[in-house]
Coordinates of N, CA, C and O in Angstrom, one line a residue:
X21 N 13.8 103.6 181.8 CA 12.8 104.6 181.9 C 13.4 106.0 181.8 O 14.4 106.3 182.5
X22 N 12.8 106.9 180.9 CA 13.4 108.2 180.8 C 12.9 109.1 181.9 O 12.0 108.7 182.7
X23 N 13.6 110.2 182.0 CA 13.3 111.2 183.1 C 11.8 111.6 182.9 O 11.1 111.8 183.9
X24 N 11.4 111.9 181.7 CA 10.0 112.4 181.5 C 9.0 111.3 181.9 O 8.0 111.6 182.5
X25 N 9.3 110.0 181.5 CA 8.4 108.9 181.9 C 8.3 108.8 183.4 O 7.2 108.7 184.0
X26 N 9.4 109.0 184.1 CA 9.5 108.9 185.6 C 8.6 110.0 186.2 O 7.8 109.8 187.1
X27 N 8.8 111.2 185.6 CA 8.0 112.4 186.1 C 6.5 112.2 185.9 O 5.7 112.6 186.7
X28 N 6.2 111.7 184.7 CA 4.8 111.4 184.4 C 4.2 110.4 185.4 O 3.1 110.6 186.0
X29 N 4.9 109.3 185.6 CA 4.4 108.3 186.5 C 4.2 108.8 187.9 O 3.3 108.4 188.7
X30 N 5.1 109.7 188.3 CA 5.1 110.3 189.6 C 3.8 111.0 189.9 O 3.3 111.1 191.0
X31 N 3.1 111.5 188.8 CA 1.8 112.2 189.0 C 0.6 111.3 188.8 O -0.5 111.8 189.0
X32 N 0.8 110.0 188.6 CA -0.3 109.1 188.3 C -0.6 108.1 189.3 O -1.1 107.0 189.0
X33 N -0.3 108.4 190.6 CA -0.7 107.5 191.7 C -2.2 107.6 191.8 O -2.8 106.6 192.3
X34 N -2.8 108.7 191.4 CA -4.2 108.9 191.4 C -4.6 109.3 189.9 O -3.7 109.8 189.2
X35 N -5.8 109.1 189.6 CA -6.3 109.5 188.2 C -6.0 111.0 188.0 O -6.3 111.8 188.9
X36 N -5.4 111.3 186.8 CA -5.1 112.7 186.5 C -5.5 112.9 185.0 O -5.3 112.1 184.2
X37 N -6.1 114.1 184.8 CA -6.5 114.5 183.4 C -5.2 115.0 182.7 O -4.2 115.4 183.3
X38 N -5.3 115.0 181.4 CA -4.2 115.5 180.6 C -3.9 117.0 180.9 O -2.8 117.3 181.2
X39 N -5.0 117.9 181.0 CA -4.7 119.2 181.4 C -4.0 119.4 182.8 O -3.1 120.2 183.0
X40 N -4.4 118.5 183.7 CA -3.7 118.5 185.0 C -2.2 118.2 184.9 O -1.4 118.8 185.5
X41 N -1.9 117.1 184.1 CA -0.6 116.8 183.9 C 0.2 117.9 183.2 O 1.3 118.2 183.5
X42 N -0.4 118.5 182.2 CA 0.2 119.5 181.4 C 0.6 120.7 182.3 O 1.6 121.3 182.2
X43 N -0.3 121.1 183.2 CA -0.1 122.2 184.1 C 1.0 121.9 185.2 O 1.6 122.8 185.7
X44 N 1.1 120.6 185.6 CA 2.0 120.2 186.7 C 3.4 120.0 186.2 O 4.4 120.4 186.8
X45 N 3.5 119.4 185.0 CA 4.8 119.0 184.5 C 5.3 120.1 183.5 O 4.5 120.7 182.8
X46 N 6.6 120.4 183.4 CA 7.1 121.3 182.5 C 7.5 120.6 181.2 O 8.7 120.6 180.9
X47 N 6.5 120.0 180.5 CA 6.8 119.3 179.3 C 5.9 119.9 178.2 O 4.8 120.4 178.5
X48 N 6.4 119.9 177.0 CA 5.6 120.3 175.8 C 4.5 119.3 175.6 O 4.5 118.2 176.1
X49 N 3.5 119.7 174.8 CA 2.4 118.7 174.4 C 3.0 117.5 173.8 O 2.6 116.4 174.1
X50 N 4.0 117.7 172.9 CA 4.6 116.6 172.2 C 5.3 115.7 173.1 O 5.2 114.4 173.0
X51 N 6.1 116.2 174.0 CA 6.9 115.5 175.0 C 5.9 114.7 175.9 O 6.2 113.5 176.2
X52 N 4.8 115.3 176.4 CA 3.9 114.7 177.3 C 3.2 113.5 176.6 O 3.1 112.4 177.1
X53 N 2.7 113.8 175.4 CA 2.0 112.7 174.6 C 2.9 111.5 174.3 O 2.6 110.4 174.4
X54 N 4.2 111.9 174.0 CA 5.1 110.8 173.6 C 5.5 110.0 174.9 O 5.5 108.8 174.8
X55 N 5.6 110.7 176.0 CA 5.9 109.9 177.3 C 4.7 109.1 177.7 O 4.9 107.9 178.1
X56 N 3.5 109.6 177.6 CA 2.3 108.8 177.9 C 2.2 107.6 177.0 O 1.9 106.5 177.4
X57 N 2.4 107.8 175.7 CA 2.3 106.7 174.8 C 3.4 105.6 175.1 O 3.1 104.4 175.0
X58 N 4.6 106.0 175.4 CA 5.6 105.1 175.8 C 5.2 104.3 177.0 O 5.4 103.0 177.1
X59 N 4.7 104.9 178.0 CA 4.3 104.3 179.3 C 3.1 103.3 179.0 O 3.0 102.2 179.6
X60 N 2.2 103.7 178.1 CA 1.1 102.8 177.8 C 1.6 101.6 177.1 O 1.1 100.5 177.3
X61 N 2.5 101.8 176.2 CA 3.1 100.6 175.5 C 3.8 99.6 176.4 O 3.8 98.4 176.1
X62 N 4.3 100.1 177.5 CA 5.0 99.3 178.5 C 4.0 98.7 179.5 O 4.4 97.9 180.3
X63 N 2.8 99.1 179.4 CA 1.8 98.7 180.4 C 1.9 99.3 181.8 O 1.4 98.8 182.7
X64 N 2.6 100.5 181.8 CA 2.8 101.1 183.1 C 1.7 102.1 183.5 O 1.6 102.5 184.7
X65 N 0.8 102.5 182.5 CA -0.3 103.3 182.8 C -1.5 102.8 182.0 O -1.4 102.1 181.1
X66 N -2.7 103.3 182.4 CA -3.9 103.0 181.6 C -4.7 104.3 181.3 O -4.5 105.3 182.0
X67 N -5.5 104.2 180.3 CA -6.3 105.3 179.9 C -7.7 105.2 180.6 O -8.3 104.1 180.6
X68 N -8.2 106.3 181.1 CA -9.5 106.3 181.6 C -10.3 107.3 180.7 O -9.9 108.5 180.5
X69 N -11.5 106.9 180.2 CA -12.2 107.7 179.3 C -13.6 107.1 179.1 O -13.7 105.9 179.0
X70 N -14.7 107.8 179.0 CA -14.8 109.3 179.0 C -14.8 110.0 180.4 O -14.9 111.2 180.5
X71 N -14.7 109.2 181.4 CA -14.7 109.7 182.8 C -13.5 109.0 183.5 O -12.9 108.1 183.0
X72 N -13.3 109.4 184.8 CA -12.2 108.9 185.6 C -12.4 107.5 186.0 O -11.5 106.9 186.6
X73 N -13.6 107.0 185.9 CA -13.9 105.6 186.4 C -14.0 104.5 185.3 O -14.2 103.4 185.6
X74 N -13.9 104.9 184.1 CA -14.1 104.0 183.0 C -12.8 103.7 182.2 O -12.2 104.7 181.6
X75 N -12.3 102.5 182.3 CA -11.0 102.2 181.6 C -11.3 102.1 180.1 O -12.3 101.6 179.6
X76 N -10.4 102.6 179.3 CA -10.5 102.7 177.8 C -9.3 102.0 177.2 O -8.2 102.2 177.7
X77 N -9.6 101.2 176.2 CA -8.5 100.5 175.5 C -7.5 101.4 174.8 O -7.9 102.5 174.2
X78 N -6.3 101.1 174.9 CA -5.2 101.8 174.2 C -5.1 101.4 172.8 O -4.9 100.3 172.5
X79 N -5.2 102.4 171.9 CA -5.1 102.2 170.4 C -4.0 103.1 169.9 O -4.2 104.3 169.8
X80 N -2.8 102.5 169.7 CA -1.6 103.3 169.3 C -1.9 104.2 168.0 O -1.3 105.2 167.8
X81 N -2.8 103.7 167.1 CA -3.1 104.4 165.9 C -3.9 105.7 166.1 O -3.7 106.6 165.3
X82 N -4.7 105.7 167.1 CA -5.5 106.9 167.3 C -5.1 107.7 168.6 O -5.7 108.8 168.8
X83 N -4.2 107.2 169.3 CA -3.8 107.9 170.6 C -3.4 109.3 170.4 O -3.9 110.2 171.2
X84 N -2.6 109.6 169.5 CA -2.1 111.0 169.3 C -3.2 112.0 169.0 O -3.1 113.1 169.4
X85 N -4.3 111.6 168.4 CA -5.4 112.5 168.1 C -6.2 112.8 169.3 O -6.8 113.8 169.4
X86 N -6.2 111.9 170.3 CA -7.1 112.0 171.4 C -6.3 112.1 172.8 O -7.0 112.2 173.8
X87 N -5.0 112.2 172.7 CA -4.2 112.2 173.9 C -4.7 113.2 174.9 O -4.7 112.9 176.1
X88 N -5.1 114.4 174.5 CA -5.4 115.5 175.4 C -6.8 115.3 176.0 O -7.2 116.1 176.9
X89 N -7.6 114.3 175.5 CA -9.0 114.1 176.0 C -9.0 113.1 177.2 O -10.1 113.0 177.8
X90 N -8.0 112.4 177.4 CA -8.0 111.3 178.3 C -7.6 111.7 179.8 O -7.0 112.6 180.0
X91 N -8.0 110.8 180.7 CA -7.5 110.7 182.0 C -6.5 109.5 182.0 O -6.6 108.6 181.3
X92 N -5.6 109.6 183.0 CA -4.5 108.5 183.1 C -4.4 108.1 184.5 O -4.6 108.9 185.4
X93 N -3.9 106.8 184.7 CA -3.7 106.2 186.0 C -2.6 105.2 185.9 O -2.6 104.4 184.9
X94 N -1.6 105.2 186.8 CA -0.6 104.2 186.8 C -1.1 102.8 187.1 O -2.1 102.7 187.9
X95 N -0.6 101.8 186.5 CA -0.9 100.4 186.8 C 0.0 99.9 188.0 O 0.9 100.6 188.3
X96 N -0.4 98.8 188.5 CA 0.4 98.2 189.6 C 1.9 98.0 189.1 O 2.8 98.3 189.8
X97 N 2.0 97.5 187.8 CA 3.4 97.3 187.3 C 4.1 98.6 187.2 O 5.3 98.7 187.5
X98 N 3.4 99.7 186.8 CA 4.1 101.0 186.7 C 4.5 101.5 188.0 O 5.6 102.1 188.2
X99 N 3.7 101.3 189.0 CA 4.0 101.8 190.4 C 5.2 101.0 190.9 O 6.1 101.6 191.6
X100 N 5.3 99.7 190.7 CA 6.4 98.8 191.1 C 7.7 99.3 190.5 O 8.7 99.5 191.2
X101 N 7.7 99.6 189.2 CA 8.9 100.0 188.5 C 9.3 101.4 189.0 O 10.4 101.7 189.3
X102 N 8.3 102.3 189.2 CA 8.5 103.7 189.6 C 9.2 103.7 191.0 O 10.1 104.4 191.3
X103 N 8.7 102.8 191.9 CA 9.2 102.8 193.3 C 10.5 102.1 193.4 O 11.2 102.2 194.4
X104 N 10.9 101.3 192.4 CA 12.2 100.6 192.5 C 13.4 101.4 191.9 O 14.5 101.0 192.0
X105 N 13.1 102.6 191.4 CA 14.1 103.4 190.8 C 14.7 104.4 191.8 O 13.9 105.0 192.6

């Protein structure tokens, strides 16, 4: 797990919007979207959209276009890995 991925997971114990993550973490938009996409690919986070309570399927082909519209939440697997580091 990269340092950026670790820092992102650290913020996702509760649902967080992209703007919240962007303001909390000192990452560029490209770094943040790349980190989120990597964590999604590993099954460590999930997308919530159009609201904080509705899980949305991850589509790698369209994620980059909509990255900034989503909410995110760590999965149980993501929390286990995060806490074991």
